[in-house]
PDB file of C-alpha atoms in Angstrom:
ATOM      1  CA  UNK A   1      91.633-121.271 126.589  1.00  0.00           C
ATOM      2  CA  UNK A   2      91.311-120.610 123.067  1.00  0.00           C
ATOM      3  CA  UNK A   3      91.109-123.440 120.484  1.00  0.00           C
ATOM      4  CA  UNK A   4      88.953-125.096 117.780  1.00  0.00           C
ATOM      5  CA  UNK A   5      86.253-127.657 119.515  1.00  0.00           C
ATOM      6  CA  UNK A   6      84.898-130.590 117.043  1.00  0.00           C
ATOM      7  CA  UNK A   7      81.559-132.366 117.708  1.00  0.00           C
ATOM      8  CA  UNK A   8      80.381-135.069 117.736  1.00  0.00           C
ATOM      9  CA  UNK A   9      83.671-137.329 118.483  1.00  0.00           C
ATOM     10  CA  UNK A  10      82.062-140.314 117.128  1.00  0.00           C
ATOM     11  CA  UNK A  11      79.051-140.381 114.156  1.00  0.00           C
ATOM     12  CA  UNK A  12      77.260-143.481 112.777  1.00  0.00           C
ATOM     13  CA  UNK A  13      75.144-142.758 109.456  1.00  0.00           C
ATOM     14  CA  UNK A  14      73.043-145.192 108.029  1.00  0.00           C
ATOM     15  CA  UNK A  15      72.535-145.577 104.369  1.00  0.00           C
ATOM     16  CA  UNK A  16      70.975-142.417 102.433  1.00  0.00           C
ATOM     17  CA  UNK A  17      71.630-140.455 105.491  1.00  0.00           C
ATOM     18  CA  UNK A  18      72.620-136.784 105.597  1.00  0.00           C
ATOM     19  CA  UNK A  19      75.129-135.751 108.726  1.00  0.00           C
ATOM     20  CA  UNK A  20      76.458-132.576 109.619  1.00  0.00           C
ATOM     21  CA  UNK A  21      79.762-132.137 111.808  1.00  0.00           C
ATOM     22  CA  UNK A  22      80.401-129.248 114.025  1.00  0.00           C
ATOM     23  CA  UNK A  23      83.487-126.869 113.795  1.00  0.00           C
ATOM     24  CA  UNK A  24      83.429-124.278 116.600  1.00  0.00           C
ATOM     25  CA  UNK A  25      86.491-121.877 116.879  1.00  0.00           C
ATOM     26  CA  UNK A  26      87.097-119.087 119.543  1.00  0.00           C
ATOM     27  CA  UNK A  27      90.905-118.157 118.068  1.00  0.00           C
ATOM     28  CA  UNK A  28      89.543-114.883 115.983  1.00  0.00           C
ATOM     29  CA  UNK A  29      90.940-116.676 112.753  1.00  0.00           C
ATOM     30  CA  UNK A  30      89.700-116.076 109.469  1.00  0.00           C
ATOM     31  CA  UNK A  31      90.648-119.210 107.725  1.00  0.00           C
ATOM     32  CA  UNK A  32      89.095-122.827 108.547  1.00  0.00           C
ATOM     33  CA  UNK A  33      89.402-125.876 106.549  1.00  0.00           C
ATOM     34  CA  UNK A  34      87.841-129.447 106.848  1.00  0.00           C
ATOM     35  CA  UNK A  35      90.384-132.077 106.105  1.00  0.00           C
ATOM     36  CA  UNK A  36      89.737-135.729 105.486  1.00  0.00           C
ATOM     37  CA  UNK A  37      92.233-138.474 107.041  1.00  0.00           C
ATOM     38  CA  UNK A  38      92.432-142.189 105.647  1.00  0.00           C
ATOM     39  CA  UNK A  39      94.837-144.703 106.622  1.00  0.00           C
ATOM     40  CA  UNK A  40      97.855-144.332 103.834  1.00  0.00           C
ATOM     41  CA  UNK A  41      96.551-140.999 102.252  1.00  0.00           C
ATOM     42  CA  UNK A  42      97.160-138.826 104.562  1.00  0.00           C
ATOM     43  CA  UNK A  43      95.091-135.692 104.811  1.00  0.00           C
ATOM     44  CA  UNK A  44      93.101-134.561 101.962  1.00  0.00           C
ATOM     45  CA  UNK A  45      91.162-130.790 101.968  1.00  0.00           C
ATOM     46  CA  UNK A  46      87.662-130.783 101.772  1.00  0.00           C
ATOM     47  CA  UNK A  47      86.640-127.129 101.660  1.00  0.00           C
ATOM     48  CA  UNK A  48      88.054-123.901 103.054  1.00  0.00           C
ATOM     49  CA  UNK A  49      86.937-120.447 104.034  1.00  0.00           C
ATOM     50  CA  UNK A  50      88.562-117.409 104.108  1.00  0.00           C
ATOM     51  CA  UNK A  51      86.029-115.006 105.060  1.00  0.00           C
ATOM     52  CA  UNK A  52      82.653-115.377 106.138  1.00  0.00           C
ATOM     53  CA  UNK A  53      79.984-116.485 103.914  1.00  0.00           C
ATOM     54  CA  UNK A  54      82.473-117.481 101.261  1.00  0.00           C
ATOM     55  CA  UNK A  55      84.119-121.063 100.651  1.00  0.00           C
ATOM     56  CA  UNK A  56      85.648-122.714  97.746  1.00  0.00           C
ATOM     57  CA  UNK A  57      86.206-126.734  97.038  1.00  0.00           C
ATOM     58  CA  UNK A  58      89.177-128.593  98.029  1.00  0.00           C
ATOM     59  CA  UNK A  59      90.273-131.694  96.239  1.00  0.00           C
ATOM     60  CA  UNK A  60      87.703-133.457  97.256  1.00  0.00           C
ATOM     61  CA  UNK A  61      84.418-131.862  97.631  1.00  0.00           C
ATOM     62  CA  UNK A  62      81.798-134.169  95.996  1.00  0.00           C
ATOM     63  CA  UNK A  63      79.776-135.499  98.119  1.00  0.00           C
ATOM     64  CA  UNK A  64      79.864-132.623 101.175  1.00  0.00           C
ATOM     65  CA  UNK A  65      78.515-129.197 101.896  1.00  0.00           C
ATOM     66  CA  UNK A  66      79.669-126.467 104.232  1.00  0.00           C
ATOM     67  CA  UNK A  67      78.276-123.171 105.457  1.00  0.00           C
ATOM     68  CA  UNK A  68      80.167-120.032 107.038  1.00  0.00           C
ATOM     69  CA  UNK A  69      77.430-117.629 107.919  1.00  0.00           C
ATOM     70  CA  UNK A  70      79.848-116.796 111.385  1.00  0.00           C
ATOM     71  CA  UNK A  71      83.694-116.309 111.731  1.00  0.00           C
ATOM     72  CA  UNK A  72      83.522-119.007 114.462  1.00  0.00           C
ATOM     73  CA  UNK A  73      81.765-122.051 112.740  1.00  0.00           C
ATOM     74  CA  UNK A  74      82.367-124.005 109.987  1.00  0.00           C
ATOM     75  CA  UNK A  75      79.575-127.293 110.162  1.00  0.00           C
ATOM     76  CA  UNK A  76      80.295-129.455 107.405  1.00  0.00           C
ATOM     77  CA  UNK A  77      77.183-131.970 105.978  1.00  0.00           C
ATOM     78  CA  UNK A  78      78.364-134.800 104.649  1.00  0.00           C
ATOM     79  CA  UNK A  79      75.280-135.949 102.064  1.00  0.00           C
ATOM     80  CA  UNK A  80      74.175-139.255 100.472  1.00  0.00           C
ATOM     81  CA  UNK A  81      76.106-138.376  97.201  1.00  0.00           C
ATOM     82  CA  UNK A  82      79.420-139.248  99.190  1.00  0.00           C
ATOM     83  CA  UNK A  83      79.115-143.024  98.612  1.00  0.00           C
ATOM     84  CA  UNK A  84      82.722-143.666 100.722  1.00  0.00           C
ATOM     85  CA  UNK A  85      82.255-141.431 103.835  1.00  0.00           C
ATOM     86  CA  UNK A  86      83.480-143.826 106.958  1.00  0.00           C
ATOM     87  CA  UNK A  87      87.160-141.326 107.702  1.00  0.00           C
ATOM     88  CA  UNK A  88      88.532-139.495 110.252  1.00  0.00           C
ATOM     89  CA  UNK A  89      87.581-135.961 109.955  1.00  0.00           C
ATOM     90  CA  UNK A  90      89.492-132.978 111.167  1.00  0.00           C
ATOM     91  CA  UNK A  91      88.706-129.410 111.227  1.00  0.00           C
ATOM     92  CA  UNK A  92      91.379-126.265 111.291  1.00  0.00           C
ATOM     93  CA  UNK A  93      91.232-122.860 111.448  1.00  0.00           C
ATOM     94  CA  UNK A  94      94.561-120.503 110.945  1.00  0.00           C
ATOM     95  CA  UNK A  95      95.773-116.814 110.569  1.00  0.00           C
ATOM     96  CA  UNK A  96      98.696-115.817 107.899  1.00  0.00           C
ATOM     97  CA  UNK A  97     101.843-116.899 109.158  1.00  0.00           C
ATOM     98  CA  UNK A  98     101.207-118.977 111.899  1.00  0.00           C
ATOM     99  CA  UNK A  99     100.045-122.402 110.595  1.00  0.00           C
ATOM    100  CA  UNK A 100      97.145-124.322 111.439  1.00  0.00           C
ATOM    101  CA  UNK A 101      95.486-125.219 114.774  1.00  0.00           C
ATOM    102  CA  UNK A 102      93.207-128.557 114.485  1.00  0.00           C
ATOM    103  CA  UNK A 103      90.374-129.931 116.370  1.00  0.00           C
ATOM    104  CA  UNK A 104      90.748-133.368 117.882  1.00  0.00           C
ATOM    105  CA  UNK A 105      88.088-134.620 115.034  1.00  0.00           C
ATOM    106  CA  UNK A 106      85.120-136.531 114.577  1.00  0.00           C
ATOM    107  CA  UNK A 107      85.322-140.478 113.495  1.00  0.00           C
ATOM    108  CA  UNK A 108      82.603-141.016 111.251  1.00  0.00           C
ATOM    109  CA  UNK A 109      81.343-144.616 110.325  1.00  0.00           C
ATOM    110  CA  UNK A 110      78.576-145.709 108.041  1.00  0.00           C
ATOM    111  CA  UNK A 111      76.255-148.461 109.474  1.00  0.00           C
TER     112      UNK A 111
ATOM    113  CA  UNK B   1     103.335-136.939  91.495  1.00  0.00           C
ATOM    114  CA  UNK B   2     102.365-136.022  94.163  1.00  0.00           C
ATOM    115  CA  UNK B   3     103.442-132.577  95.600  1.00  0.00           C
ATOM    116  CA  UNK B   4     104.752-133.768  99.225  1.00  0.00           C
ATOM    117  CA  UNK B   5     106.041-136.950  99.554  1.00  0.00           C
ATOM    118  CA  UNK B   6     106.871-138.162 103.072  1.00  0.00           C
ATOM    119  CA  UNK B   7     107.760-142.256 103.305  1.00  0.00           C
ATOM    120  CA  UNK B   8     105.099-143.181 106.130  1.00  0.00           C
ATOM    121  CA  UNK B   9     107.417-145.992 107.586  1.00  0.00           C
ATOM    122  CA  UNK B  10     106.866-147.328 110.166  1.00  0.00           C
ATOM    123  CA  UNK B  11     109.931-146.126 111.994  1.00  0.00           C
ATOM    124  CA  UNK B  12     111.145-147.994 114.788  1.00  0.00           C
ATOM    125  CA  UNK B  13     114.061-146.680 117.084  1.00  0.00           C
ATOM    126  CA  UNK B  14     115.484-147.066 120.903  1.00  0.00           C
ATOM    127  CA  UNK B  15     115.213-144.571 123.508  1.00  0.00           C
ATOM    128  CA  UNK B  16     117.497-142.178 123.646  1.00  0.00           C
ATOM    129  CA  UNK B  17     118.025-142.491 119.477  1.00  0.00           C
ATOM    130  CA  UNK B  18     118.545-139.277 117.241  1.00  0.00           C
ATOM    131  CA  UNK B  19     115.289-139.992 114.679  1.00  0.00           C
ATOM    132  CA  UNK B  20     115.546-137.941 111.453  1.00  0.00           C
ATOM    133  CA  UNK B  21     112.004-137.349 109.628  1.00  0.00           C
ATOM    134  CA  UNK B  22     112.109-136.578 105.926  1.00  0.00           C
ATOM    135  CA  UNK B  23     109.983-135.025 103.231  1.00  0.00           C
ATOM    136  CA  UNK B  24     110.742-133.991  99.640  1.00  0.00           C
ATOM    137  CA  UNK B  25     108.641-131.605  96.946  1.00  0.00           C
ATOM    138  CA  UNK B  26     108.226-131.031  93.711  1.00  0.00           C
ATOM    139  CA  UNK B  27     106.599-126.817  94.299  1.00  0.00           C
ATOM    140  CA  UNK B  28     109.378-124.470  94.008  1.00  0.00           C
ATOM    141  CA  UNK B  29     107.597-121.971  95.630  1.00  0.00           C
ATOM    142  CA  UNK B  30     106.812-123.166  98.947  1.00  0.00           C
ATOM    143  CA  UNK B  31     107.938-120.950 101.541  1.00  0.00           C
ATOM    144  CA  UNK B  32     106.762-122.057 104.396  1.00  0.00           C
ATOM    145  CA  UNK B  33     106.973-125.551 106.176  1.00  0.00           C
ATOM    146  CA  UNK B  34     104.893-127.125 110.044  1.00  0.00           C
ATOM    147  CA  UNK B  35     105.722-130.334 111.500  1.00  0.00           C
ATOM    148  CA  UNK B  36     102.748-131.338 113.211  1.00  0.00           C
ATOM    149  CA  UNK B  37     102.666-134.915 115.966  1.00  0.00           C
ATOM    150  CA  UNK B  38      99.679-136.748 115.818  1.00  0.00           C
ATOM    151  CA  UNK B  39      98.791-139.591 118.409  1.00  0.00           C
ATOM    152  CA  UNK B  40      96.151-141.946 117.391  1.00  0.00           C
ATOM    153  CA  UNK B  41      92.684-140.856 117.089  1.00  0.00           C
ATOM    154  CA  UNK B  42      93.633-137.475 117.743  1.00  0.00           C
ATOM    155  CA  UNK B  43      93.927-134.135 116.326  1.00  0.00           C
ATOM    156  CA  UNK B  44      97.368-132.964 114.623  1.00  0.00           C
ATOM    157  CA  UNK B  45      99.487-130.408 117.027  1.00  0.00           C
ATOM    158  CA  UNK B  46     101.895-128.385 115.495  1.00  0.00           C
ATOM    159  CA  UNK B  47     105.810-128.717 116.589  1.00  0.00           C
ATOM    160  CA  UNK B  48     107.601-126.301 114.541  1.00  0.00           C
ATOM    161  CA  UNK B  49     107.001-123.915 112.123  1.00  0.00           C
ATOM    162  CA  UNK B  50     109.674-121.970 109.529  1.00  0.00           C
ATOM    163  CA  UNK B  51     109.609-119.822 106.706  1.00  0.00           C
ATOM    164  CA  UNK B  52     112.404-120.392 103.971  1.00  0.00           C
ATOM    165  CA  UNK B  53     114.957-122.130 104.460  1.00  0.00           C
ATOM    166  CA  UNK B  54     117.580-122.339 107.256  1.00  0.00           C
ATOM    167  CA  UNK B  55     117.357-124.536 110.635  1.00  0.00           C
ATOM    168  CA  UNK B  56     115.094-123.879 114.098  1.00  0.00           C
ATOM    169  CA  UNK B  57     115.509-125.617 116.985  1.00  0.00           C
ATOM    170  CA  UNK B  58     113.080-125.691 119.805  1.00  0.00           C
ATOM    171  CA  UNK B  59     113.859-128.261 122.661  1.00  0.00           C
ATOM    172  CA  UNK B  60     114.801-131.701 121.755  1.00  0.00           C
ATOM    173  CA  UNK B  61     113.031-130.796 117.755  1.00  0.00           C
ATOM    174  CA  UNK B  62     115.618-129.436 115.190  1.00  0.00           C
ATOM    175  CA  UNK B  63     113.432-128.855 111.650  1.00  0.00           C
ATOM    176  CA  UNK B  64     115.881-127.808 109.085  1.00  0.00           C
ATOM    177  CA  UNK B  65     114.399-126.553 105.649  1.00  0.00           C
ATOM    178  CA  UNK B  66     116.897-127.138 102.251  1.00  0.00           C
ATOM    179  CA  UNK B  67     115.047-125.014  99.831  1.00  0.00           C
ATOM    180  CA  UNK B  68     117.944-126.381  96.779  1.00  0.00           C
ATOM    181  CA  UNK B  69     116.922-129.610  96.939  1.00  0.00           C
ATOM    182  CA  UNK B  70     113.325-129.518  97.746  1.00  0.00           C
ATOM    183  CA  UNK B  71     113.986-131.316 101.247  1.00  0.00           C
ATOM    184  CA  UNK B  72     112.992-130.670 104.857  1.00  0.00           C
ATOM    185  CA  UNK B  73     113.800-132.726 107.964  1.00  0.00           C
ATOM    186  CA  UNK B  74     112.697-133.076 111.879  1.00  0.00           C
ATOM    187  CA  UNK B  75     115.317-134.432 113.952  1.00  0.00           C
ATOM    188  CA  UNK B  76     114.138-135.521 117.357  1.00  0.00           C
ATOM    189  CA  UNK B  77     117.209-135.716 119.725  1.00  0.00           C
ATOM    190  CA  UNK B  78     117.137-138.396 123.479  1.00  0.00           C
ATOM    191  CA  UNK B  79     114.148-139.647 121.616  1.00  0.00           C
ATOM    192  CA  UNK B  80     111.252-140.544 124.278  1.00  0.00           C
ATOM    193  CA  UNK B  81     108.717-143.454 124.378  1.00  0.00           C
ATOM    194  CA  UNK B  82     106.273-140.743 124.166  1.00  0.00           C
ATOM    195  CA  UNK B  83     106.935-139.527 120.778  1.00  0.00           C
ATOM    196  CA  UNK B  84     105.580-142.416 119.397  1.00  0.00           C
ATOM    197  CA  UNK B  85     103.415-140.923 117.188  1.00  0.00           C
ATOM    198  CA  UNK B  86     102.618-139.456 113.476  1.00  0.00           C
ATOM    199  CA  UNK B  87     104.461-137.001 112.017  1.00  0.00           C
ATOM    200  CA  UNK B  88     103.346-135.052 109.147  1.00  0.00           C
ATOM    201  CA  UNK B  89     105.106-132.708 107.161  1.00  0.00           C
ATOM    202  CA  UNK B  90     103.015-129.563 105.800  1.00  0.00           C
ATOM    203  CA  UNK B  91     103.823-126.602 103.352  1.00  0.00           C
ATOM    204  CA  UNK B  92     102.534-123.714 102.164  1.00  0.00           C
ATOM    205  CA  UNK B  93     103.183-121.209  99.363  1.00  0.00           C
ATOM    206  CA  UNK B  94     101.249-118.377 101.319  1.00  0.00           C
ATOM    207  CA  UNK B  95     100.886-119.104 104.476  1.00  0.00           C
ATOM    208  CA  UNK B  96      97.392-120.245 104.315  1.00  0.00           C
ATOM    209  CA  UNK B  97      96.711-123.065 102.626  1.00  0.00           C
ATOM    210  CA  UNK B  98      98.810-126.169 102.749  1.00  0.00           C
ATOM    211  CA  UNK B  99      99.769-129.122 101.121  1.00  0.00           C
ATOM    212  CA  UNK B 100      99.949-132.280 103.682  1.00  0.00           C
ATOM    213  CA  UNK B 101     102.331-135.769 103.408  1.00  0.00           C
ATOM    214  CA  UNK B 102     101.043-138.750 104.210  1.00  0.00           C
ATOM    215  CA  UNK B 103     102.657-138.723 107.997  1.00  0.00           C
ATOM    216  CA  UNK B 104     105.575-141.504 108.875  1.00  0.00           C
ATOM    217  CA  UNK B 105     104.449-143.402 111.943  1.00  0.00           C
ATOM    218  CA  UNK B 106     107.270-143.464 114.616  1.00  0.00           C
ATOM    219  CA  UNK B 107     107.589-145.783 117.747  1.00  0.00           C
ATOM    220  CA  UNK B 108     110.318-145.528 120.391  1.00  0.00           C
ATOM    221  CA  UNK B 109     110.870-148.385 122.063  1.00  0.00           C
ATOM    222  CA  UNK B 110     111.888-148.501 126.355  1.00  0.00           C
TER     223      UNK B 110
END
């Protein structure tokens, strides 16, 4: 079955810590976007790619990093600079027209 | 202001209830609008999915899209305990990239 496949499920980061999430998608799309989820604020977009091995900034970028050096992967690092990080994190990929498909996302907590 | 605006509830109905979900914008030019259901700790799933305005139905989910006044709507019909969930609202200008509510939490009470 195709679909969009998110990993780890859960993430712990310690202080100062760097962590990358995984974004795998087997859909052929050409668009995939990282979304951040907090209680009351709905989602907010991260970064997006339309094309392979270019991205641009959502509304709130600082503090993360993403690579797309293949159409099906999309890892997003989420660095030290992003002092607030403990979310719900959901990855989607989509083709013109027909909306978005998500992963089931990754809870990530700072310790 | 914020360019979708969904009131996140919570909503609290009977089975068997008629639930109307609501959102309002402020960009003219969105075109197209997705309902998505989310459970808890899950991913969103997309229920319905129009372009302009007008009404689809699919099952027991009627989304109806009034372009006028900025204002779309999900109607769940014989409302089951297991749409208790999130609902977001979503729309696009493009197709691509969209512009999310907040999501209205719904429980349906046995």
């Amino acid at each position: 079955d195709g679909g969009i496949t998110q990993s780890p499920k859960y993430l712990f980061r310690k202080e100062g810590q760097n962590v990358t999430l995984s974004c795998e998608q087997n859909l052929n799309h050409d668009a995939m976007y990282w979304y951040r989820q907090d209680p009351g604020q709905g989602l907010r977009l991260i970064y997006y790619s339309q094309i392979v091995n270019d991205f641009q900034k959502g509304d709130i970028a600082e503090g993360y990093s993403v690579s797309r050096e293949k159409k099906e992967s999309f890892p997003l690092t989420v660095t030290s600079a992003q002092k607030n990080p403990t979310a719900f994190y959901l990855c989607a990929s989509s083709i013109e027209g027909r909306g978005y498909t998500f992963g089931s996302g990754t809870r990530l907590t700072v310790v | 202001q914020k360019e979708v605006e969904q009131d996140p509830g919570p909503l609290s109905v009977p089975e068997g209830a008629i639930v109307s979900l609501n959102c309002t914008y402020s960009n003219s030019a969105f075109q197209y609008f997705m309902w998505y259901r989310q459970y808890s700790r899950k991913g969103p799933e997309l229920l319905m999915y129009t372009y302009s305005s007008g009404n689809k139905e699919d099952g027991r989910f009627t989304a109806q899209v009034d372009k006028s006044s900025k204002y779309i709507s999900l109607f769940i019909r014989d409302s089951q305990p297991s749409d208790s969930a999130t609902y977001l609202c979503a729309m696009s200008t493009l197709g691509n990239q969209f512009y999310f509510g907040t999501g209205t939490s719904l429980t349906v009470i046995p």
